[in-house]
Amino acid sequence: QNAASPIMEELIAFHDHALMIIFLISSLVLYIISLMLTTKLTHTSTMNAQEIEMIWTILPAMILIMIALPSLRILYMTDEFNKPYLTLKAIGHQWYWSYEYSDYEDLAFDSYIMPTYFLEPGEFRLLEVDNRTTLPMEADIRVLISSQDVLHSWAVPSLGVKTDAIPGRLNQAMVASMRPGLY
Amino acid sequence: MAAVPEPDEPAKRKPFKLLGILDVENIPCARDSILYGSLGSVVAGFGHFLLTSRIRRSCDVGVGGFILVTLGCWFHCRYNYAKQKIQQRITRQGMKNKLLYEGTHLDPERKQNNGNSSN
């Protein structure tokens, strides 16, 4: 899915970056395997190999640094706490979500999945719900996620958020959508 | 999640992925990096062979050239792509502000003109 929040854009860019590194490493490994399979040379009395050991220590370290630095940057970015415009509580039940907007008015509702036989043409199977959660766009929204019974997980792929709903624990996620839409 | 295609619509084909993982069609800069890397690999490998006539070592140089050129083009292209995205975001925000605030005291052009006239 396309990114609808700045965090998801960063995640997609990081994924592309990591995938390119993985592709290059895989190509190198495939090439080395083909070399090993096609050589007639053997060396059964290797005593020390300082140069190759230096290479295969320093090179993976550099690759890991190249992957770790953007990863840590995004990790700290997701933990940034901006002053939220709105707070939404999402509580997991078996098997529905209940939402509470308690900032301005006491507004709470349950959100059940729409059974397949109730769907209109064009609606998404297993994704439609009876009461949608409406949130303002271009605003930092704090989502407090918990559970009433067992472990659940609250996720919106295009906004780059996935947080576990754990009974007895309140997890916080920040959500900011860049454009209007159905997510 | 994809809707069923209409009868006269062409069926969406699966994107081509190098080694089954790298989607060169949809990832920005991937196709260009791989193509430049391949060119660099051929130039480096063939050039080395012409100079030394050693086949295996030239293949090694070719693969090394592929990795280095691909990586270099990738970082260069992604850096420019990121700068472009930031510029697009600033432009989009500026257009939105202009539309929203035109004629009011928050009009960005009015602020700019006031700044120029005071100088």
PDB file of C-alpha atoms in Angstrom:
ATOM      1  CA  GLN A   1       0.000   0.000   0.000  1.00  0.00           C
ATOM      2  CA  ASN A   2       1.094   3.568  -0.496  1.00  0.00           C
ATOM      3  CA  ALA A   3       2.274   5.508   2.515  1.00  0.00           C
ATOM      4  CA  ALA A   4      -0.226   7.878   4.094  1.00  0.00           C
ATOM      5  CA  SER A   5       1.958   9.108   6.931  1.00  0.00           C
ATOM      6  CA  PRO A   6       5.531  10.440   7.156  1.00  0.00           C
ATOM      7  CA  ILE A   7       6.621   7.470   9.295  1.00  0.00           C
ATOM      8  CA  MET A   8       5.386   4.985   6.706  1.00  0.00           C
ATOM      9  CA  GLU A   9       7.213   6.888   3.976  1.00  0.00           C
ATOM     10  CA  GLU A  10      10.416   6.563   5.978  1.00  0.00           C
ATOM     11  CA  LEU A  11       9.732   2.868   6.576  1.00  0.00           C
ATOM     12  CA  ILE A  12       9.209   2.228   2.871  1.00  0.00           C
ATOM     13  CA  ALA A  13      12.432   4.091   2.025  1.00  0.00           C
ATOM     14  CA  PHE A  14      14.325   2.069   4.632  1.00  0.00           C
ATOM     15  CA  HIS A  15      12.843  -1.147   3.282  1.00  0.00           C
ATOM     16  CA  ASP A  16      14.035  -0.243  -0.239  1.00  0.00           C
ATOM     17  CA  HIS A  17      17.499   0.549   1.142  1.00  0.00           C
ATOM     18  CA  ALA A  18      17.741  -2.733   3.085  1.00  0.00           C
ATOM     19  CA  LEU A  19      16.424  -4.711   0.101  1.00  0.00           C
ATOM     20  CA  MET A  20      19.097  -3.297  -2.200  1.00  0.00           C
ATOM     21  CA  ILE A  21      21.808  -4.278   0.297  1.00  0.00           C
ATOM     22  CA  ILE A  22      20.287  -7.759   0.627  1.00  0.00           C
ATOM     23  CA  PHE A  23      20.168  -8.114  -3.164  1.00  0.00           C
ATOM     24  CA  LEU A  24      23.844  -7.177  -3.515  1.00  0.00           C
ATOM     25  CA  ILE A  25      24.915  -9.560  -0.743  1.00  0.00           C
ATOM     26  CA  SER A  26      22.866 -12.364  -2.319  1.00  0.00           C
ATOM     27  CA  SER A  27      24.460 -11.710  -5.713  1.00  0.00           C
ATOM     28  CA  LEU A  28      27.928 -11.803  -4.160  1.00  0.00           C
ATOM     29  CA  VAL A  29      27.202 -15.038  -2.299  1.00  0.00           C
ATOM     30  CA  LEU A  30      25.768 -16.679  -5.435  1.00  0.00           C
ATOM     31  CA  TYR A  31      28.853 -15.648  -7.375  1.00  0.00           C
ATOM     32  CA  ILE A  32      31.206 -17.011  -4.697  1.00  0.00           C
ATOM     33  CA  ILE A  33      29.286 -20.306  -4.623  1.00  0.00           C
ATOM     34  CA  SER A  34      29.612 -20.586  -8.393  1.00  0.00           C
ATOM     35  CA  LEU A  35      33.355 -19.911  -8.075  1.00  0.00           C
ATOM     36  CA  MET A  36      33.730 -22.621  -5.437  1.00  0.00           C
ATOM     37  CA  LEU A  37      31.884 -25.116  -7.608  1.00  0.00           C
ATOM     38  CA  THR A  38      33.917 -24.428 -10.741  1.00  0.00           C
ATOM     39  CA  THR A  39      37.473 -24.274  -9.404  1.00  0.00           C
ATOM     40  CA  LYS A  40      39.949 -27.135  -9.614  1.00  0.00           C
ATOM     41  CA  LEU A  41      42.238 -25.583  -6.963  1.00  0.00           C
ATOM     42  CA  THR A  42      42.392 -27.033  -3.461  1.00  0.00           C
ATOM     43  CA  HIS A  43      44.410 -25.932  -0.450  1.00  0.00           C
ATOM     44  CA  THR A  44      44.369 -28.314   2.459  1.00  0.00           C
ATOM     45  CA  SER A  45      47.028 -26.752   4.679  1.00  0.00           C
ATOM     46  CA  THR A  46      45.812 -23.260   5.406  1.00  0.00           C
ATOM     47  CA  MET A  47      47.558 -21.967   8.509  1.00  0.00           C
ATOM     48  CA  ASN A  48      46.610 -18.310   8.631  1.00  0.00           C
ATOM     49  CA  ALA A  49      44.666 -16.014   6.365  1.00  0.00           C
ATOM     50  CA  GLN A  50      44.954 -12.582   7.900  1.00  0.00           C
ATOM     51  CA  GLU A  51      43.888 -10.614   4.845  1.00  0.00           C
ATOM     52  CA  ILE A  52      40.670 -12.490   4.108  1.00  0.00           C
ATOM     53  CA  GLU A  53      39.788 -12.499   7.788  1.00  0.00           C
ATOM     54  CA  MET A  54      40.218  -8.736   7.916  1.00  0.00           C
ATOM     55  CA  ILE A  55      37.942  -8.383   4.900  1.00  0.00           C
ATOM     56  CA  TRP A  56      35.208 -10.632   6.166  1.00  0.00           C
ATOM     57  CA  THR A  57      35.206  -8.875   9.531  1.00  0.00           C
ATOM     58  CA  ILE A  58      35.315  -5.271   8.415  1.00  0.00           C
ATOM     59  CA  LEU A  59      32.956  -5.599   5.452  1.00  0.00           C
ATOM     60  CA  PRO A  60      30.005  -7.087   7.392  1.00  0.00           C
ATOM     61  CA  ALA A  61      30.582  -4.510  10.140  1.00  0.00           C
ATOM     62  CA  MET A  62      30.292  -1.715   7.575  1.00  0.00           C
ATOM     63  CA  ILE A  63      27.174  -3.282   6.082  1.00  0.00           C
ATOM     64  CA  LEU A  64      25.566  -3.567   9.494  1.00  0.00           C
ATOM     65  CA  ILE A  65      26.366   0.071  10.264  1.00  0.00           C
ATOM     66  CA  MET A  66      24.811   1.089   6.932  1.00  0.00           C
ATOM     67  CA  ILE A  67      21.625  -0.733   7.909  1.00  0.00           C
ATOM     68  CA  ALA A  68      21.582   0.150  11.608  1.00  0.00           C
ATOM     69  CA  LEU A  69      21.922   3.939  11.348  1.00  0.00           C
ATOM     70  CA  PRO A  70      18.741   4.573   9.298  1.00  0.00           C
ATOM     71  CA  SER A  71      16.947   1.936  11.334  1.00  0.00           C
ATOM     72  CA  LEU A  72      17.746   3.633  14.642  1.00  0.00           C
ATOM     73  CA  ARG A  73      16.794   6.993  13.166  1.00  0.00           C
ATOM     74  CA  ILE A  74      13.325   5.704  12.308  1.00  0.00           C
ATOM     75  CA  LEU A  75      13.033   3.965  15.675  1.00  0.00           C
ATOM     76  CA  TYR A  76      13.614   7.234  17.518  1.00  0.00           C
ATOM     77  CA  MET A  77      11.307   9.005  15.102  1.00  0.00           C
ATOM     78  CA  THR A  78       8.438   6.668  15.996  1.00  0.00           C
ATOM     79  CA  ASP A  79       9.043   7.374  19.675  1.00  0.00           C
ATOM     80  CA  GLU A  80       8.805  11.132  19.221  1.00  0.00           C
ATOM     81  CA  PHE A  81       5.994  12.584  21.215  1.00  0.00           C
ATOM     82  CA  ASN A  82       4.462  15.710  19.659  1.00  0.00           C
ATOM     83  CA  LYS A  83       1.662  17.496  21.432  1.00  0.00           C
ATOM     84  CA  PRO A  84      -1.358  15.475  20.271  1.00  0.00           C
ATOM     85  CA  TYR A  85      -4.402  17.140  18.803  1.00  0.00           C
ATOM     86  CA  LEU A  86      -6.673  14.314  19.882  1.00  0.00           C
ATOM     87  CA  THR A  87      -6.524  11.167  21.961  1.00  0.00           C
ATOM     88  CA  LEU A  88      -8.271   7.983  20.883  1.00  0.00           C
ATOM     89  CA  LYS A  89      -8.586   4.906  23.053  1.00  0.00           C
ATOM     90  CA  ALA A  90      -8.767   1.587  21.209  1.00  0.00           C
ATOM     91  CA  ILE A  91      -9.677  -1.390  23.380  1.00  0.00           C
ATOM     92  CA  GLY A  92      -9.578  -4.901  21.988  1.00  0.00           C
ATOM     93  CA  HIS A  93     -12.240  -7.452  22.751  1.00  0.00           C
ATOM     94  CA  GLN A  94     -13.071 -10.889  21.463  1.00  0.00           C
ATOM     95  CA  TRP A  95     -13.829 -10.081  18.670  1.00  0.00           C
ATOM     96  CA  TYR A  96     -14.359  -6.378  18.127  1.00  0.00           C
ATOM     97  CA  TRP A  97     -12.720  -3.060  18.910  1.00  0.00           C
ATOM     98  CA  SER A  98     -14.244  -0.404  21.092  1.00  0.00           C
ATOM     99  CA  TYR A  99     -13.180   3.202  20.615  1.00  0.00           C
ATOM    100  CA  GLU A 100     -13.457   6.118  23.011  1.00  0.00           C
ATOM    101  CA  TYR A 101     -13.003   9.788  22.241  1.00  0.00           C
ATOM    102  CA  SER A 102     -12.926  11.280  25.683  1.00  0.00           C
ATOM    103  CA  ASP A 103     -11.220  14.607  24.992  1.00  0.00           C
ATOM    104  CA  TYR A 104     -14.190  16.791  24.224  1.00  0.00           C
ATOM    105  CA  GLU A 105     -17.326  14.737  24.682  1.00  0.00           C
ATOM    106  CA  ASP A 106     -17.902  11.313  26.032  1.00  0.00           C
ATOM    107  CA  LEU A 107     -18.131   9.458  22.764  1.00  0.00           C
ATOM    108  CA  ALA A 108     -17.623   5.698  22.658  1.00  0.00           C
ATOM    109  CA  PHE A 109     -18.703   3.006  20.240  1.00  0.00           C
ATOM    110  CA  ASP A 110     -17.996  -0.561  19.247  1.00  0.00           C
ATOM    111  CA  SER A 111     -16.664  -1.507  15.861  1.00  0.00           C
ATOM    112  CA  TYR A 112     -17.516  -4.984  14.584  1.00  0.00           C
ATOM    113  CA  ILE A 113     -16.308  -6.560  11.373  1.00  0.00           C
ATOM    114  CA  MET A 114     -18.931  -6.625   8.636  1.00  0.00           C
ATOM    115  CA  PRO A 115     -19.896 -10.237   7.802  1.00  0.00           C
ATOM    116  CA  THR A 116     -19.270 -11.193   4.176  1.00  0.00           C
ATOM    117  CA  TYR A 117     -22.929 -11.708   3.346  1.00  0.00           C
ATOM    118  CA  PHE A 118     -23.722  -8.111   4.377  1.00  0.00           C
ATOM    119  CA  LEU A 119     -21.129  -6.518   2.075  1.00  0.00           C
ATOM    120  CA  GLU A 120     -22.209  -4.226  -0.768  1.00  0.00           C
ATOM    121  CA  PRO A 121     -20.431  -4.567  -4.167  1.00  0.00           C
ATOM    122  CA  GLY A 122     -17.068  -2.762  -4.041  1.00  0.00           C
ATOM    123  CA  GLU A 123     -16.608  -3.160  -0.298  1.00  0.00           C
ATOM    124  CA  PHE A 124     -13.572  -4.958   1.060  1.00  0.00           C
ATOM    125  CA  ARG A 125     -14.044  -8.428   2.495  1.00  0.00           C
ATOM    126  CA  LEU A 126     -12.770  -8.884   6.084  1.00  0.00           C
ATOM    127  CA  LEU A 127     -11.892  -5.181   6.293  1.00  0.00           C
ATOM    128  CA  GLU A 128     -15.203  -3.339   6.423  1.00  0.00           C
ATOM    129  CA  VAL A 129     -16.699  -2.531   9.801  1.00  0.00           C
ATOM    130  CA  ASP A 130     -20.091  -1.332  10.935  1.00  0.00           C
ATOM    131  CA  ASN A 131     -18.820   1.821  12.696  1.00  0.00           C
ATOM    132  CA  ARG A 132     -15.718   3.408  11.234  1.00  0.00           C
ATOM    133  CA  THR A 133     -13.304   5.403  13.345  1.00  0.00           C
ATOM    134  CA  THR A 134     -13.090   8.929  11.993  1.00  0.00           C
ATOM    135  CA  LEU A 135      -9.983  10.956  12.681  1.00  0.00           C
ATOM    136  CA  PRO A 136      -8.775  14.374  11.488  1.00  0.00           C
ATOM    137  CA  MET A 137      -6.028  14.417   8.875  1.00  0.00           C
ATOM    138  CA  GLU A 138      -2.739  16.327   9.187  1.00  0.00           C
ATOM    139  CA  ALA A 139      -3.023  16.183  12.964  1.00  0.00           C
ATOM    140  CA  ASP A 140      -0.980  14.243  15.496  1.00  0.00           C
ATOM    141  CA  ILE A 141      -3.294  11.780  17.157  1.00  0.00           C
ATOM    142  CA  ARG A 142      -2.385   9.786  20.209  1.00  0.00           C
ATOM    143  CA  VAL A 143      -3.873   6.302  20.235  1.00  0.00           C
ATOM    144  CA  LEU A 144      -3.987   4.490  23.568  1.00  0.00           C
ATOM    145  CA  ILE A 145      -4.310   0.795  22.984  1.00  0.00           C
ATOM    146  CA  SER A 146      -5.282  -1.842  25.478  1.00  0.00           C
ATOM    147  CA  SER A 147      -7.271  -5.024  25.726  1.00  0.00           C
ATOM    148  CA  GLN A 148     -10.150  -6.348  27.772  1.00  0.00           C
ATOM    149  CA  ASP A 149      -9.360 -10.019  27.493  1.00  0.00           C
ATOM    150  CA  VAL A 150      -6.582 -11.610  25.404  1.00  0.00           C
ATOM    151  CA  LEU A 151      -3.718 -10.170  23.358  1.00  0.00           C
ATOM    152  CA  HIS A 152      -4.795  -8.251  20.265  1.00  0.00           C
ATOM    153  CA  SER A 153      -2.935  -5.933  17.897  1.00  0.00           C
ATOM    154  CA  TRP A 154      -4.071  -2.616  16.471  1.00  0.00           C
ATOM    155  CA  ALA A 155      -2.569  -1.911  13.069  1.00  0.00           C
ATOM    156  CA  VAL A 156      -3.070   0.457  10.139  1.00  0.00           C
ATOM    157  CA  PRO A 157      -0.564  -0.578   7.434  1.00  0.00           C
ATOM    158  CA  SER A 158      -0.617   2.587   5.350  1.00  0.00           C
ATOM    159  CA  LEU A 159      -0.007   4.762   8.431  1.00  0.00           C
ATOM    160  CA  GLY A 160       2.846   2.526   9.567  1.00  0.00           C
ATOM    161  CA  VAL A 161       1.410   1.715  12.970  1.00  0.00           C
ATOM    162  CA  LYS A 162       1.079  -1.639  14.650  1.00  0.00           C
ATOM    163  CA  THR A 163       0.865  -1.854  18.426  1.00  0.00           C
ATOM    164  CA  ASP A 164      -0.055  -4.775  20.636  1.00  0.00           C
ATOM    165  CA  ALA A 165      -3.134  -4.542  22.805  1.00  0.00           C
ATOM    166  CA  ILE A 166      -2.138  -6.174  26.060  1.00  0.00           C
ATOM    167  CA  PRO A 167      -4.591  -6.700  28.920  1.00  0.00           C
ATOM    168  CA  GLY A 168      -3.565  -4.670  31.922  1.00  0.00           C
ATOM    169  CA  ARG A 169      -1.205  -2.456  29.933  1.00  0.00           C
ATOM    170  CA  LEU A 170      -1.699   0.799  28.072  1.00  0.00           C
ATOM    171  CA  ASN A 171       0.379   1.175  24.922  1.00  0.00           C
ATOM    172  CA  GLN A 172       0.678   4.461  23.103  1.00  0.00           C
ATOM    173  CA  ALA A 173       1.042   5.054  19.377  1.00  0.00           C
ATOM    174  CA  MET A 174       1.156   8.332  17.438  1.00  0.00           C
ATOM    175  CA  VAL A 175      -0.718   8.512  14.179  1.00  0.00           C
ATOM    176  CA  ALA A 176      -0.658  11.327  11.605  1.00  0.00           C
ATOM    177  CA  SER A 177      -2.260  10.949   8.201  1.00  0.00           C
ATOM    178  CA  MET A 178      -1.123  13.253   5.383  1.00  0.00           C
ATOM    179  CA  ARG A 179      -4.248  13.003   3.260  1.00  0.00           C
ATOM    180  CA  PRO A 180      -7.914  12.028   3.551  1.00  0.00           C
ATOM    181  CA  GLY A 181      -8.884   8.465   2.794  1.00  0.00           C
ATOM    182  CA  LEU A 182     -10.085   5.116   4.034  1.00  0.00           C
ATOM    183  CA  TYR A 183      -7.330   3.225   5.807  1.00  0.00           C
TER     184      TYR A 183
ATOM    185  CA  MET B   1      -7.845  -6.506  -1.421  1.00  0.00           C
ATOM    186  CA  ALA B   2      -7.576  -5.829  -5.166  1.00  0.00           C
ATOM    187  CA  ALA B   3     -10.871  -5.593  -7.001  1.00  0.00           C
ATOM    188  CA  VAL B   4     -11.693  -8.244  -9.600  1.00  0.00           C
ATOM    189  CA  PRO B   5     -10.677  -6.836 -13.011  1.00  0.00           C
ATOM    190  CA  GLU B   6     -13.414  -6.079 -15.546  1.00  0.00           C
ATOM    191  CA  PRO B   7     -13.545  -8.398 -18.616  1.00  0.00           C
ATOM    192  CA  ASP B   8     -12.094  -5.790 -21.001  1.00  0.00           C
ATOM    193  CA  GLU B   9      -9.396  -4.603 -18.587  1.00  0.00           C
ATOM    194  CA  PRO B  10      -5.917  -6.076 -19.144  1.00  0.00           C
ATOM    195  CA  ALA B  11      -4.965  -8.415 -16.283  1.00  0.00           C
ATOM    196  CA  LYS B  12      -2.345  -6.946 -13.945  1.00  0.00           C
ATOM    197  CA  ARG B  13       0.845  -8.896 -14.361  1.00  0.00           C
ATOM    198  CA  LYS B  14       3.052  -9.672 -11.400  1.00  0.00           C
ATOM    199  CA  PRO B  15       5.960  -7.216 -11.060  1.00  0.00           C
ATOM    200  CA  PHE B  16       9.347  -8.544 -12.172  1.00  0.00           C
ATOM    201  CA  LYS B  17      11.710  -9.098  -9.222  1.00  0.00           C
ATOM    202  CA  LEU B  18      15.447  -9.634  -9.575  1.00  0.00           C
ATOM    203  CA  LEU B  19      16.481 -12.785  -7.683  1.00  0.00           C
ATOM    204  CA  GLY B  20      12.856 -12.912  -6.587  1.00  0.00           C
ATOM    205  CA  ILE B  21      13.317 -10.052  -4.106  1.00  0.00           C
ATOM    206  CA  LEU B  22      14.152  -6.727  -5.769  1.00  0.00           C
ATOM    207  CA  ASP B  23      11.162  -5.157  -7.488  1.00  0.00           C
ATOM    208  CA  VAL B  24      13.010  -3.045 -10.068  1.00  0.00           C
ATOM    209  CA  GLU B  25       9.790  -1.741 -11.602  1.00  0.00           C
ATOM    210  CA  ASN B  26       8.298  -0.085  -8.528  1.00  0.00           C
ATOM    211  CA  ILE B  27      11.237   0.833  -6.283  1.00  0.00           C
ATOM    212  CA  PRO B  28      12.501   4.311  -7.225  1.00  0.00           C
ATOM    213  CA  CYS B  29      16.128   4.326  -8.433  1.00  0.00           C
ATOM    214  CA  ALA B  30      16.402   0.501  -8.438  1.00  0.00           C
ATOM    215  CA  ARG B  31      16.236   0.047 -12.196  1.00  0.00           C
ATOM    216  CA  ASP B  32      18.746   2.811 -12.937  1.00  0.00           C
ATOM    217  CA  SER B  33      21.176   1.557 -10.282  1.00  0.00           C
ATOM    218  CA  ILE B  34      21.063  -2.007 -11.592  1.00  0.00           C
ATOM    219  CA  LEU B  35      21.519  -0.874 -15.201  1.00  0.00           C
ATOM    220  CA  TYR B  36      24.438   1.407 -14.374  1.00  0.00           C
ATOM    221  CA  GLY B  37      25.883  -1.355 -12.200  1.00  0.00           C
ATOM    222  CA  SER B  38      25.673  -3.823 -15.075  1.00  0.00           C
ATOM    223  CA  LEU B  39      27.354  -1.340 -17.382  1.00  0.00           C
ATOM    224  CA  GLY B  40      30.068  -0.689 -14.816  1.00  0.00           C
ATOM    225  CA  SER B  41      30.543  -4.430 -14.351  1.00  0.00           C
ATOM    226  CA  VAL B  42      30.976  -5.020 -18.076  1.00  0.00           C
ATOM    227  CA  VAL B  43      33.379  -2.077 -18.469  1.00  0.00           C
ATOM    228  CA  ALA B  44      35.472  -3.030 -15.423  1.00  0.00           C
ATOM    229  CA  GLY B  45      35.566  -6.754 -16.213  1.00  0.00           C
ATOM    230  CA  PHE B  46      36.224  -6.384 -19.892  1.00  0.00           C
ATOM    231  CA  GLY B  47      38.786  -3.639 -19.312  1.00  0.00           C
ATOM    232  CA  HIS B  48      40.637  -5.794 -16.797  1.00  0.00           C
ATOM    233  CA  PHE B  49      40.600  -8.711 -19.215  1.00  0.00           C
ATOM    234  CA  LEU B  50      42.006  -6.592 -22.015  1.00  0.00           C
ATOM    235  CA  LEU B  51      44.829  -5.465 -19.761  1.00  0.00           C
ATOM    236  CA  THR B  52      45.671  -8.766 -18.098  1.00  0.00           C
ATOM    237  CA  SER B  53      44.042 -11.586 -20.151  1.00  0.00           C
ATOM    238  CA  ARG B  54      43.094 -13.298 -16.880  1.00  0.00           C
ATOM    239  CA  ILE B  55      39.555 -14.583 -17.149  1.00  0.00           C
ATOM    240  CA  ARG B  56      38.694 -15.549 -13.571  1.00  0.00           C
ATOM    241  CA  ARG B  57      40.227 -12.441 -12.075  1.00  0.00           C
ATOM    242  CA  SER B  58      38.384 -10.291 -14.648  1.00  0.00           C
ATOM    243  CA  CYS B  59      35.101 -11.929 -13.601  1.00  0.00           C
ATOM    244  CA  ASP B  60      35.915 -11.096  -9.989  1.00  0.00           C
ATOM    245  CA  VAL B  61      36.650  -7.486 -10.965  1.00  0.00           C
ATOM    246  CA  GLY B  62      33.392  -7.410 -12.916  1.00  0.00           C
ATOM    247  CA  VAL B  63      31.340  -8.566  -9.951  1.00  0.00           C
ATOM    248  CA  GLY B  64      33.146  -6.150  -7.651  1.00  0.00           C
ATOM    249  CA  GLY B  65      32.518  -3.362 -10.140  1.00  0.00           C
ATOM    250  CA  PHE B  66      28.835  -4.283 -10.301  1.00  0.00           C
ATOM    251  CA  ILE B  67      28.464  -4.069  -6.536  1.00  0.00           C
ATOM    252  CA  LEU B  68      30.373  -0.797  -6.175  1.00  0.00           C
ATOM    253  CA  VAL B  69      28.728   0.984  -9.102  1.00  0.00           C
ATOM    254  CA  THR B  70      25.238  -0.197  -8.123  1.00  0.00           C
ATOM    255  CA  LEU B  71      25.734   0.933  -4.548  1.00  0.00           C
ATOM    256  CA  GLY B  72      27.191   4.288  -5.598  1.00  0.00           C
ATOM    257  CA  CYS B  73      24.368   5.003  -8.078  1.00  0.00           C
ATOM    258  CA  TRP B  74      21.803   3.862  -5.545  1.00  0.00           C
ATOM    259  CA  PHE B  75      22.953   6.254  -2.807  1.00  0.00           C
ATOM    260  CA  HIS B  76      23.345   9.140  -5.250  1.00  0.00           C
ATOM    261  CA  CYS B  77      19.900   8.610  -6.775  1.00  0.00           C
ATOM    262  CA  ARG B  78      18.145   8.109  -3.424  1.00  0.00           C
ATOM    263  CA  TYR B  79      19.758  11.250  -2.018  1.00  0.00           C
ATOM    264  CA  ASN B  80      18.463  13.299  -4.978  1.00  0.00           C
ATOM    265  CA  TYR B  81      15.077  11.559  -4.725  1.00  0.00           C
ATOM    266  CA  ALA B  82      14.815  12.501  -1.042  1.00  0.00           C
ATOM    267  CA  LYS B  83      15.724  16.136  -1.841  1.00  0.00           C
ATOM    268  CA  GLN B  84      13.076  16.158  -4.574  1.00  0.00           C
ATOM    269  CA  LYS B  85      10.405  14.766  -2.232  1.00  0.00           C
ATOM    270  CA  ILE B  86      11.186  17.460   0.339  1.00  0.00           C
ATOM    271  CA  GLN B  87      10.969  20.123  -2.364  1.00  0.00           C
ATOM    272  CA  GLN B  88       7.619  18.713  -3.555  1.00  0.00           C
ATOM    273  CA  ARG B  89       6.307  18.761  -0.007  1.00  0.00           C
ATOM    274  CA  ILE B  90       7.357  22.390   0.456  1.00  0.00           C
ATOM    275  CA  THR B  91       5.773  23.342  -2.888  1.00  0.00           C
ATOM    276  CA  ARG B  92       2.539  21.512  -2.068  1.00  0.00           C
ATOM    277  CA  GLN B  93       2.358  23.198   1.329  1.00  0.00           C
ATOM    278  CA  GLY B  94       3.065  26.598  -0.260  1.00  0.00           C
ATOM    279  CA  MET B  95       0.297  26.091  -2.846  1.00  0.00           C
ATOM    280  CA  LYS B  96      -2.120  25.037  -0.133  1.00  0.00           C
ATOM    281  CA  ASN B  97      -1.244  28.053   2.025  1.00  0.00           C
ATOM    282  CA  LYS B  98      -1.657  30.356  -0.943  1.00  0.00           C
ATOM    283  CA  LEU B  99      -5.114  28.956  -1.728  1.00  0.00           C
ATOM    284  CA  LEU B 100      -6.258  29.027   1.876  1.00  0.00           C
ATOM    285  CA  TYR B 101      -4.953  32.416   2.899  1.00  0.00           C
ATOM    286  CA  GLU B 102      -5.165  34.490  -0.297  1.00  0.00           C
ATOM    287  CA  GLY B 103      -6.544  37.937   0.490  1.00  0.00           C
ATOM    288  CA  THR B 104      -6.143  37.557   4.248  1.00  0.00           C
ATOM    289  CA  HIS B 105      -3.439  38.912   6.530  1.00  0.00           C
ATOM    290  CA  LEU B 106      -1.790  35.483   6.460  1.00  0.00           C
ATOM    291  CA  ASP B 107      -1.280  35.582   2.683  1.00  0.00           C
ATOM    292  CA  PRO B 108       2.321  34.419   2.112  1.00  0.00           C
ATOM    293  CA  GLU B 109       2.732  36.788  -0.861  1.00  0.00           C
ATOM    294  CA  ARG B 110       1.617  39.764   1.222  1.00  0.00           C
ATOM    295  CA  LYS B 111       4.185  38.925   3.896  1.00  0.00           C
ATOM    296  CA  GLN B 112       6.867  38.631   1.213  1.00  0.00           C
ATOM    297  CA  ASN B 113       5.885  41.968  -0.399  1.00  0.00           C
ATOM    298  CA  ASN B 114       5.876  43.695   3.001  1.00  0.00           C
ATOM    299  CA  GLY B 115       9.340  42.343   3.644  1.00  0.00           C
ATOM    300  CA  ASN B 116      10.621  43.611   0.246  1.00  0.00           C
ATOM    301  CA  SER B 117       9.055  47.078   0.653  1.00  0.00           C
ATOM    302  CA  SER B 118      10.481  47.540   4.185  1.00  0.00           C
ATOM    303  CA  ASN B 119      13.967  46.744   2.796  1.00  0.00           C
TER     304      ASN B 119
END
